[in-house]
Amino acid sequence: MSIALSLRNVSKSYSTGGHTFKALDGVDLDIEAGKLVVILGPSGAGKSTLLNLIGGMDTPSEGTIKAEGTDISGYSENELADYRAANVGFIFQFYNILPTLTVLENVSLVADLTKDALDAASALKAVGLEEHMNKFPNQLSGGEQQRVSIARAIAKNPSMLLCDEPTGALDSATGVTILKLLKEQTERGKTVIIVTHNSLFADVADVVVRLKNGKIRSVSEVENPKSIDEVEW
């Protein structure tokens, strides 16, 4: 299996009021392509900072990040924008879809970002929203809006999907549906990385990374992950 991401001695520091705060401190991590990776940790552990660095939304203060063998650590803003457009699909707790556009128009926007975009209607069909394409976001439930954001990420046709608490605003039954959709993407060869404080996610992951105070405490490969339906959410 190829390595999708390789981080070496990655740190991220922020300065506020004359003090320096280290959000990440000397992180080493390798992630194989096509895996469902869950990054667990309490609030303030550095999970979102790590996701932002992997996704090219920020740059490390120290260390190197290689995505599919290419060092993105020193990329310019324009290079990072190209990297995000070509390689990364983002899925957040709050759906970040545009209220004045229809479902189909929201997903179609990604065609302007990457030349390898998939057909928007096909992406919506893959998440079970083919009958809602012409609706506006305020006509959808929270779970349906999250599925729109997943369809939009899928339509970019990226190698990685980065998810920040993707089920945090949903009820448990809808969250299970969302997790199944994300797991299906690994079966298509995509790398899916989820950051969460919910320890139940560890039961269905291929790899579990535990983060605390900006440091990796453990990295565990799960030999026999449970199916999502086996877990009592």
PDB file of C-alpha atoms in Angstrom:
ATOM      1  CA  MET A   1       0.000   0.000   0.000  1.00  0.00           C
ATOM      2  CA  SER A   2       1.336   3.454  -0.886  1.00  0.00           C
ATOM      3  CA  ILE A   3       1.844   6.217   1.651  1.00  0.00           C
ATOM      4  CA  ALA A   4      -0.680   9.028   1.260  1.00  0.00           C
ATOM      5  CA  LEU A   5       0.832  11.278   3.938  1.00  0.00           C
ATOM      6  CA  SER A   6       4.111  11.416   5.790  1.00  0.00           C
ATOM      7  CA  LEU A   7       4.739  13.923   8.593  1.00  0.00           C
ATOM      8  CA  ARG A   8       8.127  14.317  10.232  1.00  0.00           C
ATOM      9  CA  ASN A   9       8.784  16.432  13.344  1.00  0.00           C
ATOM     10  CA  VAL A  10       5.816  18.673  12.529  1.00  0.00           C
ATOM     11  CA  SER A  11       5.141  21.508  14.958  1.00  0.00           C
ATOM     12  CA  LYS A  12       2.834  24.492  14.801  1.00  0.00           C
ATOM     13  CA  SER A  13       3.234  27.474  17.095  1.00  0.00           C
ATOM     14  CA  TYR A  14       1.111  30.580  17.556  1.00  0.00           C
ATOM     15  CA  SER A  15       2.146  33.791  19.290  1.00  0.00           C
ATOM     16  CA  THR A  16      -0.413  35.781  21.265  1.00  0.00           C
ATOM     17  CA  GLY A  17       0.175  38.559  23.775  1.00  0.00           C
ATOM     18  CA  GLY A  18       3.896  37.944  23.905  1.00  0.00           C
ATOM     19  CA  HIS A  19       3.442  34.232  24.599  1.00  0.00           C
ATOM     20  CA  THR A  20       4.050  31.315  22.248  1.00  0.00           C
ATOM     21  CA  PHE A  21       1.596  28.438  22.208  1.00  0.00           C
ATOM     22  CA  LYS A  22       2.541  25.136  20.565  1.00  0.00           C
ATOM     23  CA  ALA A  23      -0.627  23.612  19.087  1.00  0.00           C
ATOM     24  CA  LEU A  24       1.377  20.692  17.658  1.00  0.00           C
ATOM     25  CA  ASP A  25       4.701  19.500  18.995  1.00  0.00           C
ATOM     26  CA  GLY A  26       7.006  17.206  17.022  1.00  0.00           C
ATOM     27  CA  VAL A  27       4.423  15.044  15.264  1.00  0.00           C
ATOM     28  CA  ASP A  28       5.605  12.019  13.250  1.00  0.00           C
ATOM     29  CA  LEU A  29       2.921  10.156  11.320  1.00  0.00           C
ATOM     30  CA  ASP A  30       2.551   7.986   8.225  1.00  0.00           C
ATOM     31  CA  ILE A  31      -0.875   7.339   6.709  1.00  0.00           C
ATOM     32  CA  GLU A  32      -1.447   4.693   4.055  1.00  0.00           C
ATOM     33  CA  ALA A  33      -3.667   5.426   1.069  1.00  0.00           C
ATOM     34  CA  GLY A  34      -7.179   3.994   1.140  1.00  0.00           C
ATOM     35  CA  LYS A  35      -7.478   3.850   4.930  1.00  0.00           C
ATOM     36  CA  LEU A  36     -10.118   5.210   7.285  1.00  0.00           C
ATOM     37  CA  VAL A  37      -8.056   7.068   9.874  1.00  0.00           C
ATOM     38  CA  VAL A  38      -9.609   8.422  13.054  1.00  0.00           C
ATOM     39  CA  ILE A  39      -7.724  11.067  15.026  1.00  0.00           C
ATOM     40  CA  LEU A  40      -8.998  11.127  18.602  1.00  0.00           C
ATOM     41  CA  GLY A  41      -8.365  13.632  21.337  1.00  0.00           C
ATOM     42  CA  PRO A  42     -10.010  16.078  23.728  1.00  0.00           C
ATOM     43  CA  SER A  43     -10.709  19.695  22.906  1.00  0.00           C
ATOM     44  CA  GLY A  44      -7.426  21.564  22.510  1.00  0.00           C
ATOM     45  CA  ALA A  45      -5.438  18.436  21.672  1.00  0.00           C
ATOM     46  CA  GLY A  46      -4.378  19.831  18.282  1.00  0.00           C
ATOM     47  CA  LYS A  47      -6.722  17.757  16.096  1.00  0.00           C
ATOM     48  CA  SER A  48      -8.033  20.594  13.940  1.00  0.00           C
ATOM     49  CA  THR A  49      -4.566  22.102  13.645  1.00  0.00           C
ATOM     50  CA  LEU A  50      -3.269  18.779  12.349  1.00  0.00           C
ATOM     51  CA  LEU A  51      -6.131  18.537   9.859  1.00  0.00           C
ATOM     52  CA  ASN A  52      -5.495  22.094   8.650  1.00  0.00           C
ATOM     53  CA  LEU A  53      -1.822  21.303   8.025  1.00  0.00           C
ATOM     54  CA  ILE A  54      -2.592  18.062   6.189  1.00  0.00           C
ATOM     55  CA  GLY A  55      -5.201  19.880   4.114  1.00  0.00           C
ATOM     56  CA  GLY A  56      -2.912  22.730   3.128  1.00  0.00           C
ATOM     57  CA  MET A  57      -4.951  25.379   4.923  1.00  0.00           C
ATOM     58  CA  ASP A  58      -1.916  26.226   7.049  1.00  0.00           C
ATOM     59  CA  THR A  59       1.830  25.591   7.044  1.00  0.00           C
ATOM     60  CA  PRO A  60       3.954  24.063   9.818  1.00  0.00           C
ATOM     61  CA  SER A  61       6.304  26.136  11.948  1.00  0.00           C
ATOM     62  CA  GLU A  62       8.759  23.237  11.817  1.00  0.00           C
ATOM     63  CA  GLY A  63       9.015  19.877  10.112  1.00  0.00           C
ATOM     64  CA  THR A  64       7.929  18.425   6.782  1.00  0.00           C
ATOM     65  CA  ILE A  65       4.652  17.193   5.355  1.00  0.00           C
ATOM     66  CA  LYS A  66       4.728  15.015   2.257  1.00  0.00           C
ATOM     67  CA  ALA A  67       1.527  14.282   0.376  1.00  0.00           C
ATOM     68  CA  GLU A  68       1.905  11.330  -1.998  1.00  0.00           C
ATOM     69  CA  GLY A  69       5.668  11.894  -1.906  1.00  0.00           C
ATOM     70  CA  THR A  70       5.606  15.651  -2.562  1.00  0.00           C
ATOM     71  CA  ASP A  71       6.794  18.002   0.171  1.00  0.00           C
ATOM     72  CA  ILE A  72       4.080  20.632   0.641  1.00  0.00           C
ATOM     73  CA  SER A  73       5.615  22.185   3.774  1.00  0.00           C
ATOM     74  CA  GLY A  74       7.111  25.197   2.048  1.00  0.00           C
ATOM     75  CA  TYR A  75       4.387  25.762  -0.538  1.00  0.00           C
ATOM     76  CA  SER A  76       3.298  29.310  -1.336  1.00  0.00           C
ATOM     77  CA  GLU A  77      -0.351  30.340  -0.900  1.00  0.00           C
ATOM     78  CA  ASN A  78      -0.981  29.752  -4.602  1.00  0.00           C
ATOM     79  CA  GLU A  79       0.665  26.327  -4.509  1.00  0.00           C
ATOM     80  CA  LEU A  80      -1.371  25.379  -1.447  1.00  0.00           C
ATOM     81  CA  ALA A  81      -4.560  26.488  -3.215  1.00  0.00           C
ATOM     82  CA  ASP A  82      -3.697  24.231  -6.154  1.00  0.00           C
ATOM     83  CA  TYR A  83      -2.921  21.361  -3.778  1.00  0.00           C
ATOM     84  CA  ARG A  84      -6.249  21.759  -1.973  1.00  0.00           C
ATOM     85  CA  ALA A  85      -8.165  21.944  -5.237  1.00  0.00           C
ATOM     86  CA  ALA A  86      -6.561  18.839  -6.717  1.00  0.00           C
ATOM     87  CA  ASN A  87      -6.055  16.592  -3.714  1.00  0.00           C
ATOM     88  CA  VAL A  88      -8.363  17.382  -0.808  1.00  0.00           C
ATOM     89  CA  GLY A  89     -12.091  17.237  -0.118  1.00  0.00           C
ATOM     90  CA  PHE A  90     -13.193  18.916   3.110  1.00  0.00           C
ATOM     91  CA  ILE A  91     -16.207  17.897   5.201  1.00  0.00           C
ATOM     92  CA  PHE A  92     -16.963  19.923   8.316  1.00  0.00           C
ATOM     93  CA  GLN A  93     -19.388  19.685  11.234  1.00  0.00           C
ATOM     94  CA  PHE A  94     -21.276  22.681   9.823  1.00  0.00           C
ATOM     95  CA  TYR A  95     -21.966  22.099   6.212  1.00  0.00           C
ATOM     96  CA  ASN A  96     -20.652  25.282   4.527  1.00  0.00           C
ATOM     97  CA  ILE A  97     -23.092  25.042   1.645  1.00  0.00           C
ATOM     98  CA  LEU A  98     -24.433  28.185   0.011  1.00  0.00           C
ATOM     99  CA  PRO A  99     -28.064  28.919   0.937  1.00  0.00           C
ATOM    100  CA  THR A 100     -28.865  30.820  -2.282  1.00  0.00           C
ATOM    101  CA  LEU A 101     -27.855  27.936  -4.573  1.00  0.00           C
ATOM    102  CA  THR A 102     -29.695  24.700  -5.221  1.00  0.00           C
ATOM    103  CA  VAL A 103     -28.241  21.381  -4.117  1.00  0.00           C
ATOM    104  CA  LEU A 104     -27.043  20.658  -7.650  1.00  0.00           C
ATOM    105  CA  GLU A 105     -25.514  24.131  -8.022  1.00  0.00           C
ATOM    106  CA  ASN A 106     -23.670  23.771  -4.707  1.00  0.00           C
ATOM    107  CA  VAL A 107     -22.037  20.545  -5.847  1.00  0.00           C
ATOM    108  CA  SER A 108     -21.401  21.795  -9.388  1.00  0.00           C
ATOM    109  CA  LEU A 109     -19.210  24.606  -8.028  1.00  0.00           C
ATOM    110  CA  VAL A 110     -16.257  22.246  -7.646  1.00  0.00           C
ATOM    111  CA  ALA A 111     -15.980  21.906 -11.437  1.00  0.00           C
ATOM    112  CA  ASP A 112     -14.429  25.380 -11.363  1.00  0.00           C
ATOM    113  CA  LEU A 113     -11.731  24.196  -8.940  1.00  0.00           C
ATOM    114  CA  THR A 114     -10.379  21.068 -10.570  1.00  0.00           C
ATOM    115  CA  LYS A 115     -10.179  19.647 -14.072  1.00  0.00           C
ATOM    116  CA  ASP A 116     -10.833  16.101 -12.803  1.00  0.00           C
ATOM    117  CA  ALA A 117     -14.202  16.869 -11.181  1.00  0.00           C
ATOM    118  CA  LEU A 118     -16.885  14.208 -11.336  1.00  0.00           C
ATOM    119  CA  ASP A 119     -20.393  14.821 -12.603  1.00  0.00           C
ATOM    120  CA  ALA A 120     -22.334  16.643  -9.849  1.00  0.00           C
ATOM    121  CA  ALA A 121     -25.554  14.725 -10.471  1.00  0.00           C
ATOM    122  CA  SER A 122     -23.695  11.408 -10.187  1.00  0.00           C
ATOM    123  CA  ALA A 123     -22.099  12.496  -6.900  1.00  0.00           C
ATOM    124  CA  LEU A 124     -25.524  13.409  -5.511  1.00  0.00           C
ATOM    125  CA  LYS A 125     -26.933  10.085  -6.625  1.00  0.00           C
ATOM    126  CA  ALA A 126     -24.084   8.330  -4.798  1.00  0.00           C
ATOM    127  CA  VAL A 127     -25.211   9.919  -1.514  1.00  0.00           C
ATOM    128  CA  GLY A 128     -28.904   9.291  -2.148  1.00  0.00           C
ATOM    129  CA  LEU A 129     -29.962  12.843  -2.994  1.00  0.00           C
ATOM    130  CA  GLU A 130     -30.947  12.467  -6.645  1.00  0.00           C
ATOM    131  CA  GLU A 131     -34.522  13.487  -5.807  1.00  0.00           C
ATOM    132  CA  HIS A 132     -33.416  16.666  -4.018  1.00  0.00           C
ATOM    133  CA  MET A 133     -31.117  18.203  -6.640  1.00  0.00           C
ATOM    134  CA  ASN A 134     -33.296  21.235  -7.331  1.00  0.00           C
ATOM    135  CA  LYS A 135     -34.080  22.025  -3.718  1.00  0.00           C
ATOM    136  CA  PHE A 136     -32.405  24.757  -1.673  1.00  0.00           C
ATOM    137  CA  PRO A 137     -30.480  23.928   1.529  1.00  0.00           C
ATOM    138  CA  ASN A 138     -33.220  25.283   3.815  1.00  0.00           C
ATOM    139  CA  GLN A 139     -35.563  22.643   2.384  1.00  0.00           C
ATOM    140  CA  LEU A 140     -33.307  19.820   3.610  1.00  0.00           C
ATOM    141  CA  SER A 141     -32.739  18.179   6.979  1.00  0.00           C
ATOM    142  CA  GLY A 142     -29.370  18.469   8.715  1.00  0.00           C
ATOM    143  CA  GLY A 143     -28.372  14.992   7.582  1.00  0.00           C
ATOM    144  CA  GLU A 144     -29.318  15.786   3.989  1.00  0.00           C
ATOM    145  CA  GLN A 145     -27.278  18.996   4.106  1.00  0.00           C
ATOM    146  CA  GLN A 146     -24.291  17.019   5.364  1.00  0.00           C
ATOM    147  CA  ARG A 147     -24.771  14.599   2.473  1.00  0.00           C
ATOM    148  CA  VAL A 148     -24.645  17.587   0.107  1.00  0.00           C
ATOM    149  CA  SER A 149     -21.273  18.551   1.587  1.00  0.00           C
ATOM    150  CA  ILE A 150     -20.051  14.961   1.143  1.00  0.00           C
ATOM    151  CA  ALA A 151     -21.280  14.905  -2.465  1.00  0.00           C
ATOM    152  CA  ARG A 152     -19.444  18.168  -3.081  1.00  0.00           C
ATOM    153  CA  ALA A 153     -16.234  16.707  -1.625  1.00  0.00           C
ATOM    154  CA  ILE A 154     -16.638  13.504  -3.645  1.00  0.00           C
ATOM    155  CA  ALA A 155     -17.303  15.485  -6.843  1.00  0.00           C
ATOM    156  CA  LYS A 156     -13.866  17.080  -6.574  1.00  0.00           C
ATOM    157  CA  ASN A 157     -12.485  13.571  -7.052  1.00  0.00           C
ATOM    158  CA  PRO A 158      -9.713  14.102  -4.490  1.00  0.00           C
ATOM    159  CA  SER A 159      -7.353  11.461  -3.159  1.00  0.00           C
ATOM    160  CA  MET A 160      -8.159  12.486   0.442  1.00  0.00           C
ATOM    161  CA  LEU A 161     -11.288  13.395   2.364  1.00  0.00           C
ATOM    162  CA  LEU A 162     -10.643  15.372   5.556  1.00  0.00           C
ATOM    163  CA  CYS A 163     -13.506  15.439   8.028  1.00  0.00           C
ATOM    164  CA  ASP A 164     -13.732  17.642  11.132  1.00  0.00           C
ATOM    165  CA  GLU A 165     -16.418  16.236  13.484  1.00  0.00           C
ATOM    166  CA  PRO A 166     -18.593  15.361  10.459  1.00  0.00           C
ATOM    167  CA  THR A 167     -21.411  13.885  12.555  1.00  0.00           C
ATOM    168  CA  GLY A 168     -21.188  16.281  15.492  1.00  0.00           C
ATOM    169  CA  ALA A 169     -24.352  18.209  14.607  1.00  0.00           C
ATOM    170  CA  LEU A 170     -26.408  15.123  13.700  1.00  0.00           C
ATOM    171  CA  ASP A 171     -28.519  12.588  15.554  1.00  0.00           C
ATOM    172  CA  SER A 172     -26.995   9.122  15.937  1.00  0.00           C
ATOM    173  CA  ALA A 173     -29.035   7.444  13.183  1.00  0.00           C
ATOM    174  CA  THR A 174     -28.121  10.116  10.647  1.00  0.00           C
ATOM    175  CA  GLY A 175     -24.515  10.017  11.835  1.00  0.00           C
ATOM    176  CA  VAL A 176     -24.386   6.297  11.055  1.00  0.00           C
ATOM    177  CA  THR A 177     -25.563   7.027   7.502  1.00  0.00           C
ATOM    178  CA  ILE A 178     -22.823   9.645   7.089  1.00  0.00           C
ATOM    179  CA  LEU A 179     -20.142   7.282   8.423  1.00  0.00           C
ATOM    180  CA  LYS A 180     -21.225   4.590   5.995  1.00  0.00           C
ATOM    181  CA  LEU A 181     -20.865   7.048   3.109  1.00  0.00           C
ATOM    182  CA  LEU A 182     -17.364   7.948   4.267  1.00  0.00           C
ATOM    183  CA  LYS A 183     -16.372   4.299   4.701  1.00  0.00           C
ATOM    184  CA  GLU A 184     -17.545   3.597   1.146  1.00  0.00           C
ATOM    185  CA  GLN A 185     -15.021   6.131  -0.103  1.00  0.00           C
ATOM    186  CA  THR A 186     -12.120   4.076   1.274  1.00  0.00           C
ATOM    187  CA  GLU A 187     -13.459   1.135  -0.716  1.00  0.00           C
ATOM    188  CA  ARG A 188     -12.967   3.343  -3.783  1.00  0.00           C
ATOM    189  CA  GLY A 189      -9.325   3.948  -2.831  1.00  0.00           C
ATOM    190  CA  LYS A 190      -9.759   7.321  -1.131  1.00  0.00           C
ATOM    191  CA  THR A 191      -8.007   8.122   2.129  1.00  0.00           C
ATOM    192  CA  VAL A 192     -10.507   9.350   4.744  1.00  0.00           C
ATOM    193  CA  ILE A 193      -9.253  11.161   7.852  1.00  0.00           C
ATOM    194  CA  ILE A 194     -11.732  12.027  10.595  1.00  0.00           C
ATOM    195  CA  VAL A 195     -10.907  14.138  13.640  1.00  0.00           C
ATOM    196  CA  THR A 196     -13.274  13.711  16.559  1.00  0.00           C
ATOM    197  CA  HIS A 197     -13.539  13.484  20.339  1.00  0.00           C
ATOM    198  CA  ASN A 198     -15.987  10.543  20.021  1.00  0.00           C
ATOM    199  CA  SER A 199     -14.104   7.392  21.043  1.00  0.00           C
ATOM    200  CA  LEU A 200     -16.711   5.124  19.399  1.00  0.00           C
ATOM    201  CA  PHE A 201     -15.214   6.056  16.027  1.00  0.00           C
ATOM    202  CA  ALA A 202     -12.146   4.021  16.979  1.00  0.00           C
ATOM    203  CA  ASP A 203     -14.186   0.820  16.641  1.00  0.00           C
ATOM    204  CA  VAL A 204     -14.758   1.278  12.896  1.00  0.00           C
ATOM    205  CA  ALA A 205     -11.395   2.771  11.904  1.00  0.00           C
ATOM    206  CA  ASP A 206      -8.496   1.114  10.110  1.00  0.00           C
ATOM    207  CA  VAL A 207      -6.046   3.299  12.043  1.00  0.00           C
ATOM    208  CA  VAL A 208      -6.550   5.202  15.300  1.00  0.00           C
ATOM    209  CA  VAL A 209      -4.305   8.139  16.180  1.00  0.00           C
ATOM    210  CA  ARG A 210      -4.572   9.469  19.734  1.00  0.00           C
ATOM    211  CA  LEU A 211      -3.517  13.066  20.233  1.00  0.00           C
ATOM    212  CA  LYS A 212      -3.099  15.013  23.456  1.00  0.00           C
ATOM    213  CA  ASN A 213      -1.509  18.386  24.185  1.00  0.00           C
ATOM    214  CA  GLY A 214      -0.198  18.628  20.633  1.00  0.00           C
ATOM    215  CA  LYS A 215       1.616  15.293  20.763  1.00  0.00           C
ATOM    216  CA  ILE A 216       0.778  11.882  19.330  1.00  0.00           C
ATOM    217  CA  ARG A 217       0.292   9.477  22.218  1.00  0.00           C
ATOM    218  CA  SER A 218      -0.299   6.371  20.117  1.00  0.00           C
ATOM    219  CA  VAL A 219      -0.954   5.102  16.594  1.00  0.00           C
ATOM    220  CA  SER A 220      -2.866   1.801  16.409  1.00  0.00           C
ATOM    221  CA  GLU A 221      -3.695  -0.271  13.366  1.00  0.00           C
ATOM    222  CA  VAL A 222      -7.011  -2.075  13.779  1.00  0.00           C
ATOM    223  CA  GLU A 223      -6.821  -5.578  12.335  1.00  0.00           C
ATOM    224  CA  ASN A 224     -10.568  -6.239  12.273  1.00  0.00           C
ATOM    225  CA  PRO A 225     -12.583  -3.019  12.390  1.00  0.00           C
ATOM    226  CA  LYS A 226     -16.228  -3.426  13.338  1.00  0.00           C
ATOM    227  CA  SER A 227     -18.869  -2.730  10.766  1.00  0.00           C
ATOM    228  CA  ILE A 228     -20.631   0.560  11.447  1.00  0.00           C
ATOM    229  CA  ASP A 229     -23.875  -1.294  12.232  1.00  0.00           C
ATOM    230  CA  GLU A 230     -22.150  -3.312  14.972  1.00  0.00           C
ATOM    231  CA  VAL A 231     -21.407  -0.250  17.094  1.00  0.00           C
ATOM    232  CA  GLU A 232     -24.018   1.025  19.590  1.00  0.00           C
ATOM    233  CA  TRP A 233     -24.038   4.719  18.724  1.00  0.00           C
TER     234      TRP A 233
END
